[in-house]
Each structure stands twice: as C-alpha cells, then as structure tokens.
Coordinates of C-alpha atoms in Angstrom, one line a residue:
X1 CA 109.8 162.3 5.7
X2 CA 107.8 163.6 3.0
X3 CA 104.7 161.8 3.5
X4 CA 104.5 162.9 7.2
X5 CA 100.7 163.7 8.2
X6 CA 99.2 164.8 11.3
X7 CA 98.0 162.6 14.1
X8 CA 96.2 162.6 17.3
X9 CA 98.6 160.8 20.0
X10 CA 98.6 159.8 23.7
X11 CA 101.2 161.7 25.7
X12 CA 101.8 159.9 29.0
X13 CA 103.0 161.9 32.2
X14 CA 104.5 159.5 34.7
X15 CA 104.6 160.3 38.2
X16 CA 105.7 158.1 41.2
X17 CA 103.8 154.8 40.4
X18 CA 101.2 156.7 38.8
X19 CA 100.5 157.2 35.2
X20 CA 98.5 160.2 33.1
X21 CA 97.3 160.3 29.9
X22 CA 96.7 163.3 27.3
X23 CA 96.8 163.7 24.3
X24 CA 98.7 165.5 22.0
X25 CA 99.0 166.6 18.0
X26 CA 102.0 165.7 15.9
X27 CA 103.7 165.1 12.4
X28 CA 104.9 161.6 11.6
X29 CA 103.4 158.1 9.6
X30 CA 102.5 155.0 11.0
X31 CA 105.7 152.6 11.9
X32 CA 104.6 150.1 9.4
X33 CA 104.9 152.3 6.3
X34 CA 107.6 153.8 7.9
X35 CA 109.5 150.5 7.7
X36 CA 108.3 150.2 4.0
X37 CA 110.8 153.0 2.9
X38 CA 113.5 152.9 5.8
X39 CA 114.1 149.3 6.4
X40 CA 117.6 150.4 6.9
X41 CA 118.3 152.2 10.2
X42 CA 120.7 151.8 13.0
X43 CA 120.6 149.3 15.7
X44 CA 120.3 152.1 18.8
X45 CA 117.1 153.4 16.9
X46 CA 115.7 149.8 16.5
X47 CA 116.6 149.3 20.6
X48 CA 115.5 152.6 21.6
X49 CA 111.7 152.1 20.0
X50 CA 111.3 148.4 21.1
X51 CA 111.9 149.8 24.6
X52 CA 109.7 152.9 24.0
X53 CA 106.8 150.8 22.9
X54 CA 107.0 148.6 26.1
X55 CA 107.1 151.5 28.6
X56 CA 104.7 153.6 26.9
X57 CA 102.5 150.2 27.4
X58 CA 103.4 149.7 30.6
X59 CA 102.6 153.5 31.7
X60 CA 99.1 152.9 29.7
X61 CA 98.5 149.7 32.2
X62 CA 99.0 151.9 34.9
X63 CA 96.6 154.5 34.4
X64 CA 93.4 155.0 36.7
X65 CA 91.1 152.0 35.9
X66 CA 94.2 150.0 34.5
X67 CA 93.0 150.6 31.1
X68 CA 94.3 148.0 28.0
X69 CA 95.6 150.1 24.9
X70 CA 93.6 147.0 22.9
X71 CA 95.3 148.4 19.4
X72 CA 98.9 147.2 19.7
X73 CA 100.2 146.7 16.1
X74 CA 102.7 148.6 13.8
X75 CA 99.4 150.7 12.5
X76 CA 98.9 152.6 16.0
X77 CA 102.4 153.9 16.7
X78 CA 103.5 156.9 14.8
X79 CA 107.4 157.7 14.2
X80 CA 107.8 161.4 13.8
X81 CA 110.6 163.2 12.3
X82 CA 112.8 163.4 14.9
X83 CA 112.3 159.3 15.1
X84 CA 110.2 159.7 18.0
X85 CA 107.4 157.0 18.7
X86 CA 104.0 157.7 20.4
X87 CA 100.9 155.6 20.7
X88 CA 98.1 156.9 18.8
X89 CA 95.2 158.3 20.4
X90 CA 92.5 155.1 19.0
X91 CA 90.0 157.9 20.5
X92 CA 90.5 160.8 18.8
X93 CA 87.8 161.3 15.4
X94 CA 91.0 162.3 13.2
X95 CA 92.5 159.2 13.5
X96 CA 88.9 156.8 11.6
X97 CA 90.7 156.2 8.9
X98 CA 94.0 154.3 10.9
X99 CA 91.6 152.6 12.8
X100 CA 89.4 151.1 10.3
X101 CA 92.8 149.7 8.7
X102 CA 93.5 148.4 12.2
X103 CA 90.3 146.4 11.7
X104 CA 90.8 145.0 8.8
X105 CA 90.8 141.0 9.4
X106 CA 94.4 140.3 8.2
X107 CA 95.8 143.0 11.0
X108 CA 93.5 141.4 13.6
X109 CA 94.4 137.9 12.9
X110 CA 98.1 138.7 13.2
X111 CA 98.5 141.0 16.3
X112 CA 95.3 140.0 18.1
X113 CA 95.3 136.9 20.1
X114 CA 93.1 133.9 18.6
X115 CA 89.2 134.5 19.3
X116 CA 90.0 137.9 21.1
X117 CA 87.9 141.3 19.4
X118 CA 88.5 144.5 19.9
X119 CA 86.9 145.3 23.1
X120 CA 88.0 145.7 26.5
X121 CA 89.3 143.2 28.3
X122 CA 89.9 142.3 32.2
X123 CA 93.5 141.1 31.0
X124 CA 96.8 142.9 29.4
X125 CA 97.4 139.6 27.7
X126 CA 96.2 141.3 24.3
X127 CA 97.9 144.5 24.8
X128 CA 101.0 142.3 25.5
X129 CA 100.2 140.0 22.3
X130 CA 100.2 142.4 20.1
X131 CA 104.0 143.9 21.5
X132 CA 104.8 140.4 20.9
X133 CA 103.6 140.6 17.5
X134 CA 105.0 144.3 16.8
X135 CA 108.1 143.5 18.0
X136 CA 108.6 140.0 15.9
X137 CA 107.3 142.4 13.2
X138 CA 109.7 145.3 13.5
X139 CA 112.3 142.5 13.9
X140 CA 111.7 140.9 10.6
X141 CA 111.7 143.9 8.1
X142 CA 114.3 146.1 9.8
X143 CA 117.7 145.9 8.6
X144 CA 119.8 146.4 12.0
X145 CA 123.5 148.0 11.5
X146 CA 125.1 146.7 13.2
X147 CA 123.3 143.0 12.9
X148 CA 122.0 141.7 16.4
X149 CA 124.3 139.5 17.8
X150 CA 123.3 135.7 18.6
X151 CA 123.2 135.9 22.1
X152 CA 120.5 139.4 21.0
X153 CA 118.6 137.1 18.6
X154 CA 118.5 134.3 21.4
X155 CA 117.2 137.2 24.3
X156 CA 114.4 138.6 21.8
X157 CA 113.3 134.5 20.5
X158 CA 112.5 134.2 24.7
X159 CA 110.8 137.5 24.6
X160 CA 108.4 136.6 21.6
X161 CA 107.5 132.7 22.5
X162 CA 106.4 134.1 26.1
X163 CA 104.3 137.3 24.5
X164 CA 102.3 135.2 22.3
X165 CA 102.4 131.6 24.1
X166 CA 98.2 131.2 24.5
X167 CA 98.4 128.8 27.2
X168 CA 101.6 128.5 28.2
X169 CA 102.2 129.4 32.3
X170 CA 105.6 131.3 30.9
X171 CA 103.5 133.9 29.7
X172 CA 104.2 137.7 31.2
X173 CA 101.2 138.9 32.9
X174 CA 102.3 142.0 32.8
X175 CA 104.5 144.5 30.0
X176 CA 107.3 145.0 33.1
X177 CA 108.6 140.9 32.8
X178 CA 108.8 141.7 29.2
X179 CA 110.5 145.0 29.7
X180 CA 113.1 143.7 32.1
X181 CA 114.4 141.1 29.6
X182 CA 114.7 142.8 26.6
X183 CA 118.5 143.5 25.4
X184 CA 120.3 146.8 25.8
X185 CA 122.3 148.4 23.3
X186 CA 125.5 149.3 24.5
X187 CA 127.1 152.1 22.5
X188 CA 130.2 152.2 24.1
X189 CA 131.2 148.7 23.5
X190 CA 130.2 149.0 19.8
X191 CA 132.8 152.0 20.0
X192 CA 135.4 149.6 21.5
X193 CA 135.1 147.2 19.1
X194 CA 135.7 149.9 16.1
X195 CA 139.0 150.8 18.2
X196 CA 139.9 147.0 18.8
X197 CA 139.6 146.1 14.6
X198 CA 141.5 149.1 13.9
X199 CA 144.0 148.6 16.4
X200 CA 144.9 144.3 15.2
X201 CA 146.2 145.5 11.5
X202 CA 148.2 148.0 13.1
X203 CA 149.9 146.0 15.5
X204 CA 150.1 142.9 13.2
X205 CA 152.2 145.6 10.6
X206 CA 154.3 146.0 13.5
X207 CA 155.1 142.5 13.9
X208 CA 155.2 141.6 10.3
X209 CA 157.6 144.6 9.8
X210 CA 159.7 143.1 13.0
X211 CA 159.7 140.3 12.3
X212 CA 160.8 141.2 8.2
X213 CA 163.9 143.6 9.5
X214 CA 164.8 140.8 12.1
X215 CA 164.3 137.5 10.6
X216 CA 167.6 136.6 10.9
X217 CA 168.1 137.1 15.0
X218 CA 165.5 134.7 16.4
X219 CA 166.5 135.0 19.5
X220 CA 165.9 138.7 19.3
X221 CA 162.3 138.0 17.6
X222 CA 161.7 135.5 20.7
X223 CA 162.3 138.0 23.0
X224 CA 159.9 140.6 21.7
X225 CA 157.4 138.1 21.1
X226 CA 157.7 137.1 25.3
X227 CA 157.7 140.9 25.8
X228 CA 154.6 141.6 23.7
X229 CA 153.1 138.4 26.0
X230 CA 154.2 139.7 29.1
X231 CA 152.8 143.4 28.4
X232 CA 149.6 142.0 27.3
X233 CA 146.7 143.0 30.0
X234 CA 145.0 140.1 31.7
X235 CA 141.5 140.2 32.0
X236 CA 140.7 141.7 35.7
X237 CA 139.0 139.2 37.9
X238 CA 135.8 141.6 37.4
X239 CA 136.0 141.0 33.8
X240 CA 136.2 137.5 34.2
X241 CA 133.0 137.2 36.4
X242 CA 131.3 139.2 34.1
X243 CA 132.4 137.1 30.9
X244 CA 131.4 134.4 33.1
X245 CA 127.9 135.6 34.0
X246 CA 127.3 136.4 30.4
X247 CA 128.2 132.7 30.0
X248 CA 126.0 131.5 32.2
X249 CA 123.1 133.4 31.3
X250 CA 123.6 132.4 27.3
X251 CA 123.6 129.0 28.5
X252 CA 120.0 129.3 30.2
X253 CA 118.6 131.3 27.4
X254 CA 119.6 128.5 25.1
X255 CA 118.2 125.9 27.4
X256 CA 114.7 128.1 28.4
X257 CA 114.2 127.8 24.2
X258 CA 115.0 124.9 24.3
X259 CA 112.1 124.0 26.6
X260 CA 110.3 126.3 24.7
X261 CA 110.2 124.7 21.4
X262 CA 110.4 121.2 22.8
X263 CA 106.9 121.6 25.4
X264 CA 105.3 124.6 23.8
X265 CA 105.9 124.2 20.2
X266 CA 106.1 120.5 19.4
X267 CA 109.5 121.3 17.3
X268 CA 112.0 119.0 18.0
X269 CA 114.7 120.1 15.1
X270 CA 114.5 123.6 16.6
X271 CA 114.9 122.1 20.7
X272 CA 118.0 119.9 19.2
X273 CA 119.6 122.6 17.4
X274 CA 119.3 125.1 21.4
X275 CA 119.9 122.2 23.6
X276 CA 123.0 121.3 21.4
X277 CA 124.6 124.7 21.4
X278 CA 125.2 124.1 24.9
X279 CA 127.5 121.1 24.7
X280 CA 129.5 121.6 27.9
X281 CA 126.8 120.6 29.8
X282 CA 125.6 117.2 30.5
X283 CA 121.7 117.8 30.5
X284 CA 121.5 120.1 27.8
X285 CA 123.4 117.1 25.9
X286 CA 121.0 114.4 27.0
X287 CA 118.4 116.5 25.8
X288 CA 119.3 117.3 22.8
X289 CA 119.7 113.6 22.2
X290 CA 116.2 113.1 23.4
X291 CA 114.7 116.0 20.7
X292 CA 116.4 113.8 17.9
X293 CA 114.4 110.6 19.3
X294 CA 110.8 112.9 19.4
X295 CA 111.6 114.5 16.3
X296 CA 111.7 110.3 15.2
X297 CA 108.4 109.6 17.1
X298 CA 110.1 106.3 17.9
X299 CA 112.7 104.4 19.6
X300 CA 112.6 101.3 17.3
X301 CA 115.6 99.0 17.3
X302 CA 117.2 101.8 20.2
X303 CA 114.5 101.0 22.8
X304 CA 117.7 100.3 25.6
X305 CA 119.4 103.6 24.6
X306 CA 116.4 105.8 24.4
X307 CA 115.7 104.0 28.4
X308 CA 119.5 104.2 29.2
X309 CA 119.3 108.2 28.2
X310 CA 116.4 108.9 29.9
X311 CA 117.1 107.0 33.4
X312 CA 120.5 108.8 33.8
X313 CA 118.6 112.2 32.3
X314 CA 115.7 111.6 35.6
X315 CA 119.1 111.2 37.5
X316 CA 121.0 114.2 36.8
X317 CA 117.5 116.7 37.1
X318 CA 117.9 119.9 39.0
X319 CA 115.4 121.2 41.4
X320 CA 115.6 124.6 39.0
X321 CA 112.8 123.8 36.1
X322 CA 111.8 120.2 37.8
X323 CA 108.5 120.6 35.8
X324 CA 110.2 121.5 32.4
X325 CA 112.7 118.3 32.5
X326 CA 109.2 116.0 33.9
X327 CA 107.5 116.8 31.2
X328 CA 110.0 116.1 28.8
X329 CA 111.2 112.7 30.0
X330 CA 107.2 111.7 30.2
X331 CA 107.2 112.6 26.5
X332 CA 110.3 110.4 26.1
X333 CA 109.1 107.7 28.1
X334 CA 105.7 107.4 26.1
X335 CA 107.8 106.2 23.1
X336 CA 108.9 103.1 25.1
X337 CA 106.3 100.1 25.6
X338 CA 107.0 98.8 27.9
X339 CA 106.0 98.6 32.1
X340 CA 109.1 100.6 33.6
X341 CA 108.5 103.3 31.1
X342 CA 104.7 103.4 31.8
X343 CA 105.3 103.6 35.5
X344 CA 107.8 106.4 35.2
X345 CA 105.3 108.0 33.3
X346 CA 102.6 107.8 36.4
X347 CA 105.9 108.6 38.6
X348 CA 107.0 111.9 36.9
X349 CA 103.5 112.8 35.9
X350 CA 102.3 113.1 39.3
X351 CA 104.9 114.6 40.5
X352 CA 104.6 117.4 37.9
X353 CA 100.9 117.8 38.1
X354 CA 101.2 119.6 41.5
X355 CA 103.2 122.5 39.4
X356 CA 101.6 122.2 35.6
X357 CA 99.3 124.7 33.8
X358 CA 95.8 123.9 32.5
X359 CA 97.5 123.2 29.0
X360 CA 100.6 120.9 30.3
X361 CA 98.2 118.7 32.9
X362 CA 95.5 117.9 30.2
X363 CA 98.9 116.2 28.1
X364 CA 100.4 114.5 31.6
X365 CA 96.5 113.0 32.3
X366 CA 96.5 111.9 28.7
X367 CA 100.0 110.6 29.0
X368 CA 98.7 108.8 32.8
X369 CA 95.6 107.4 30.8
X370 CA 97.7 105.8 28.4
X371 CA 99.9 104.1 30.6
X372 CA 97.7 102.7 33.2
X373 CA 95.8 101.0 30.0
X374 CA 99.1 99.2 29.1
X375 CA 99.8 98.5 32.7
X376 CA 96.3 96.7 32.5
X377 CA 94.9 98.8 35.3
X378 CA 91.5 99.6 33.5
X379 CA 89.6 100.9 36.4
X380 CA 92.7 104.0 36.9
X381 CA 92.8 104.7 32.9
X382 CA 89.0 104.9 32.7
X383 CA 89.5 107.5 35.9
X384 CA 92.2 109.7 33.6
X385 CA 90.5 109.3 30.4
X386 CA 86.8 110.9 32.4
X387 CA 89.5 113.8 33.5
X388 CA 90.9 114.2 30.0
X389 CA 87.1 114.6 29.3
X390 CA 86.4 117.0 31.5
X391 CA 89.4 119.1 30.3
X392 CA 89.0 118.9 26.7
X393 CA 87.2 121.5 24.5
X394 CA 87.7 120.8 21.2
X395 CA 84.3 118.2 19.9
X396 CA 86.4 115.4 17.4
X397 CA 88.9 114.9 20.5
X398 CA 85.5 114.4 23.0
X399 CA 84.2 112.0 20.6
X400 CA 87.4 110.0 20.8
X401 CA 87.8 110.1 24.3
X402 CA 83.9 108.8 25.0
X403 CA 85.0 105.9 22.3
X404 CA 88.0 105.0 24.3
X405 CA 85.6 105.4 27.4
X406 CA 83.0 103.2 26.0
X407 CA 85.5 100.4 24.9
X408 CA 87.2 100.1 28.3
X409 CA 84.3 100.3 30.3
X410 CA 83.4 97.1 28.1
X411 CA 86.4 95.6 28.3
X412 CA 85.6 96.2 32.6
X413 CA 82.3 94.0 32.0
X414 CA 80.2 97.2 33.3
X415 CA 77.7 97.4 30.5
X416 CA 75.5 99.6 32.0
X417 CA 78.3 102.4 32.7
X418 CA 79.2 102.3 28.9
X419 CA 75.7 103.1 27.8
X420 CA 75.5 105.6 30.3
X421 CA 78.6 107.2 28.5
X422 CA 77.6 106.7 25.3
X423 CA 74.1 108.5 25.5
X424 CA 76.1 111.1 27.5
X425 CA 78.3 111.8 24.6
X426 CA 75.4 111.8 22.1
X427 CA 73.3 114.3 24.2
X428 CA 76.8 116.3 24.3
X429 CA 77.8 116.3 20.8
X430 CA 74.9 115.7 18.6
X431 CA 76.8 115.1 15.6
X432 CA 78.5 112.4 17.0
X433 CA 77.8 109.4 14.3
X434 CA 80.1 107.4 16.1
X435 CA 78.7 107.2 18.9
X436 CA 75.3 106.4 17.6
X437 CA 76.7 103.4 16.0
X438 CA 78.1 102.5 19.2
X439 CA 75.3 102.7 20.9
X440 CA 73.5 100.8 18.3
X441 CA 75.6 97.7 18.7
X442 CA 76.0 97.7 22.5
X443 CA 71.7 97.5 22.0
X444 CA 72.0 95.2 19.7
X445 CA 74.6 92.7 21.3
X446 CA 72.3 92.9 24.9
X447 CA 69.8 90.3 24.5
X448 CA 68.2 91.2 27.9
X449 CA 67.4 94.4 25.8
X450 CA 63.5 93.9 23.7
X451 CA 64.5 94.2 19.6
X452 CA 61.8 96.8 19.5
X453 CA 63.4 99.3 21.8
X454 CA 66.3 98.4 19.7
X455 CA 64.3 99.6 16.4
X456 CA 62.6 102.2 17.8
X457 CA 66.8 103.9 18.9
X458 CA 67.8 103.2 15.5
X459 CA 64.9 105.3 14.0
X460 CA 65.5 108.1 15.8
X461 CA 69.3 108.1 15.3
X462 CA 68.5 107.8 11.5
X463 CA 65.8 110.9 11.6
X464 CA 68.9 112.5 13.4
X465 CA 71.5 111.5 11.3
X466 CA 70.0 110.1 7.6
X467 CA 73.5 109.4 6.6
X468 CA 74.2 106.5 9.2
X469 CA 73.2 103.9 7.0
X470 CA 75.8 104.3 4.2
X471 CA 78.3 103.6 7.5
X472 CA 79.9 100.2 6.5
X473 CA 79.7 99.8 10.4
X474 CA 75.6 99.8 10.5
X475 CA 75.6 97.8 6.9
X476 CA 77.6 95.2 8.9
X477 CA 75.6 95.3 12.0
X478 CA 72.4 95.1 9.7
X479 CA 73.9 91.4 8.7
X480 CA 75.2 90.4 12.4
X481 CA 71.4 91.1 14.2
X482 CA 68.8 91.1 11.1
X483 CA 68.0 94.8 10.6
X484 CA 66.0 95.6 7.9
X485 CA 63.8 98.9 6.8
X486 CA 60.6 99.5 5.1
X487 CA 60.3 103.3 4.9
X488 CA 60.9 105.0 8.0
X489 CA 60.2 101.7 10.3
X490 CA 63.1 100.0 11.4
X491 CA 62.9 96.0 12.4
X492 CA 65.6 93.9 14.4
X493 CA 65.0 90.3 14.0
X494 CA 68.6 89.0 16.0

C-alpha cells in the first residue's frame, strides 16, 4: 500500500457490557480509495470487515453517554496494511481534511438519512444508515472470490432494505439486529467444496475407465454400479435437519423481501420475482400472482380471478406476519370496485391498524376512506379522510385531501362544515389556489350570503394570489354569478 498515510483512529476496549474509547495512530487509506485500486479481494476479507464495521459500531453505541459515531461512510474507516479496519477518530485535528470530504453534499446525501445533518442525535438510526449505505457500498465495487452465493445476496438485500427503510417498523433500532443477521463465511465448507470438484473427475475416470475395460460384461458393470450405490454415504439425519433448516430459512428470506419490495418499495416486478422463487408453497404462489396484478394497477376483464385469488389468499393467512399479508390483500382489494372488496378492505384494515406503523396506517386510513365513499357511507369517509389529514405532511397532498373534504361535506348537505374546512385549509396552506376558488364558488352559489361580502373575499384572495384570475375556473364563475372588476374593486351582480 504505497499511498498509506497516517491517521488518527478510535481504538475500542470492550469489557463486560461496557465499552471504552481511545484513540490510537496508524498507517492505512480510507476504505473508499482503498476499493478504487483493490476491488479484487477475497470473500473472508469482504465478511471479516462488514462484521468489523458493525461491532466496532455497536461497541461505539455502548460507550458512556451512548454516543452516535454520526460519520458512517466508506471515508471514516481506514484499512491498514495488515487489512485491518478502524473507525476514524472524526475528533482528532489531523484528520480536517477527511472530514471536510465527509461533508461534502454528494457524501451526505448518500450515507446520511434524508433531512438528517451532522449533529448529534438522540437516535442510532443515522449511525445505522450509514452501515446500511457502507455496506450496499462495499458490496457494489468489491469483486468477491469466491462470488456470494444467492441465498448470501438474499441475507445481505434483508440487511440493507431494513438499515435504510425511513419509516418502515422493520427498521433495527439498534447495530446488534443487524449484526446478528449478517452471513458468515465458512472457510471450511469453501475447502470441502475444492475437495468435492476435485474428487467428481476422478471418480468419473474410474467409471468411464470401468466401464471402457468392461463394456462387454454388463452384468459385471451392473454390479459395480449397485456397489458404488450401496457404498455411497447417506446424509445423517443431522444433516438432513440442517439442509432442511437452511431450507426453511431461504424460504422466509425470500418471502420477508418479498414483503419488502411489495409494502415498502412499491415494486411489484421485484416482489413477483421473491415470492415466485418459492413455488412449493401455496401463499408465496398466491402472492406472487397478486404482485403481477399491482404491477398492472388493474384487474380489468379478470375482476373474478383477482377476487377468487384473494378470498382463498385471506383464507390460507398465518398468524406469523398477519399485518404483512393484510396489507397486501387491502392493496389487492382496492383494485376491485366493487362492495365485497370495499368491505374487506374496512375488514382487514381494521384489523391491521391495531399492529401498523405511522407510515402503513396513513395508507390503510386512505385505503378505509376510499371505500366507505364507494360504499356511500359519507359521514365514515369524511371521518377517515379528517384522519388522513391529520397524518399527512406533505402541502399538495393536504390540499387534495381538504378538496375531497369540501366536496363530500357538500355532497352531505352541511354547507357550513365545508366552508369551515375550506378557510381552514386556506389559513393552513396559503398557497392553496384551489382552495380559494372553492371557497369562492361555495360564496357565490349561497344566496343567503350578501354579494358584497362575496366581493369583498374575492379581493383579498386576488391581493393574495394575483394569478387567480387567469384560472379558467374563476373566468367561468365570473360568467355563472356576474363578476366583474374595475381596478382593484371587485362586483358580484348574481
């Protein structure tokens, strides 16, 4: 390693359940140009620092104070020459010119969670983040020898989605969840396997040099052949429960990201693709059928199928991830119009709320609004559209919801409620032209309401908002109840 400097680094003493920091001086480079020039290396190396970068983490969180590192990112670790990897000390003065590269916005965009700085925080979820991120990184331009193996790939895929899910409650709160599910390498196995491939062309020159020297006596041949058979080893019944545990848990990885691409991600040609590679079993089957009808957005012309998949799916669901398989079937239900699909939507969404994050109840209330409006039941959909409301952060989707607020509360014949919303949302979100014009016709259409207080709302939303007269919507309302402007005064005739 010619380009080795000198860095400042944290040495952690571990203890009982107690962790100690200090710091120490060595010779090495940051693992990201270190993987510029060695993207070659050997898979035990690649395992060994993935699970050196989670339990130095982990003995960092335990310090006194339960500190978070805050810089985790292929910049602050430092391989040395003997391939070891330490944390670098992000206090030390020697080490400025690391961390104003660690600054830089690209590096924080990547390996820092959305919104979150620099700066101490009362949760590991950055520190964690950025492992996620480090780890997907060190992943991606590492060349493994030998390659990882699908069921590897499949184990580290679960270990990324829940390090950098925002809002997802699969999450780890804490580096040891992460640690205890990352792969081991297994040396010895890799050494079996070089024996095994060396040892299948020998025997088959045996038997092709048998069977050349005895082609003629097939009984003879047959009799070799049954003794080769009968001298074969069975697998021990300790074998076979362990082939069948490794089964069994390939199985639930492949269905855990199979939830996770279908719930967290939105990405149905990935959830098809998990769910199908476990076709001995009946669920993972159904939905993998049911990822190819989201991944349509409709059930048109297969509306009896789609209901016929998902009533024996709701049949078939185990207590184990009840929540996942709700939320899935409400997602496949909302493609159906029709009333048993919206009241299985109200069934499973209630019965999933009791278990649901923040993130997965504001989609089952949207999902419950929706179906009570096309079971009719205004008064329950404008309930779950005010909670939707409440929950919801982002301004353009507010706006939408206080629309669809307004128009039902309308449709209810209570007047008064939907101007009370509609001023509501305007104090709320004061660029909300939408609204305005809303507000304007409900005015407008109220004849108990005097025109001038009519004009007088109208000037003020266009001192506000100048621009809401080139809306085709006020042009048209300026036709329907006779407004008209001279200057800054506003007159309603109608």
């Amino acid at each position: 390693m010619n380009d080795a400097e000198g860095y400042d680094v944290l040495r952690l003493i571990e203890h009982n359940r107690n962790c100690y920091i200090s710091s120490d001086y060595v010779e090495g480079v940051p693992l990201i140009r270190w993987l510029k020039h060695h993207p070659d290396l050997s898979k035990e190396q690649l395992f060994l620092w993935i699970h050196e970068m989670a339990k130095q983490l982990e003995c960092i969180h335990k310090c006194r104070g339960k500190p978070c590192y805050r810089y985790v990112n292929p910049y602050s670790m430092i391989i040395t020459k003997d391939n070891r990897l330490y944390f670098l000390d992000v206090s030390a003065e020697a080490n400025e010119e690391l961390l104003s590269a660690m600054g830089k916005r690209n590096v924080r965009e990547y390996f820092l969670p959305p919104k979150e700085e620099y700066s101490q925080k009362d949760t590991f979820f950055p520190d964690i983040y950025g492992l996620g991120r480090t780890i997907q990184y060190l992943l991606s331009e590492s060349r493994p020898d030998p390659r990882l193996t699908k069921k590897e790939e499949i184990q580290f895929q679960n270990i990324l989605f829940r390090s950098i899910s925002i809002h997802s409650k699969r999450t780890y709160t804490g580096v040891s969840g992460l640690r205890k599910q990352l792969p081991v390498y297994h040396k010895s196995r890799r050494v079996f396997k070089k024996i095994r491939l060396l040892l299948i062309p020998a025997a088959f020159l045996v038997f092709l040099t048998v069977a050349f020297l005895y082609q003629e006596e097939t009984e003879e041949i047959s009799m070799a052949q049954q003794m080769i058979h009968e001298k074969k080893p069975e697998k021990s019944e300790e074998e076979r429960k362990q082939l069948s545990g490794e089964l069994k848990n390939m199985s639930l990885l492949r269905r855990e990201l199979g939830f996770l691409y279908f719930l967290d991600k939105k990405d149905y040609r990935k959830s098809h693709e998990y769910f199908a590679e476990d076709d001995k079993d009946k669920n993972s089957k159904a939905l993998s059928q049911l990822s190819e009808y989201m991944l349509m957005g409709h059930a048109a012309g297969k509306e009896a199928e789609l209901q016929t998949l998902l009533g024996e799916l709701e049949d078939c669901t185990p207590q184990v991830m009840r929540e996942e398989y709700g939320r899935c079937l409400v997602r496949g239900y909302m493609l159906l119009d029709s009333v048993e699909a919206a009241h299985a939507v109200l069934r499973l969404g209630d019965e999933c709320m009791e278990y649901a994050d923040e993130e997965a109840a504001g989609e089952l209330t949207a999902a419950m609004a929706v179906s009570y409006e096309r079971l009719g039941e205004t008064g329950n959909a404008i309930e779950k559209y005010s909670d939707m409301l409440a929950r919801e952060k982002e301004k353009s989707s507010k706006e939408k919801i206080y629309e669809k607020l307004i128009h039902l509360c309308l449709y209810n014949e209570e007047p008064d409620r939907a101007q009370s919303i509609c001023r509501q949302g305007i104090d709320e979100l004061k660029e909300a032209l939408s609204l305005r014009l809303l507000h304007i016709r409900m005015l407008c259409a109220d004849k108990t309401v005097k025109r001038r207080q009519c004009a007088r709302t109208i000037e003020a939303y266009i001192r506000e908002m100048p621009e809401i007269i080139e809306e085709e919507d006020f042009k048209t309302m300026s036709g329907e109840y006779g407004i008209t402007m001279k200057g800054e005064k506003v007159c309603v005739e109608r």
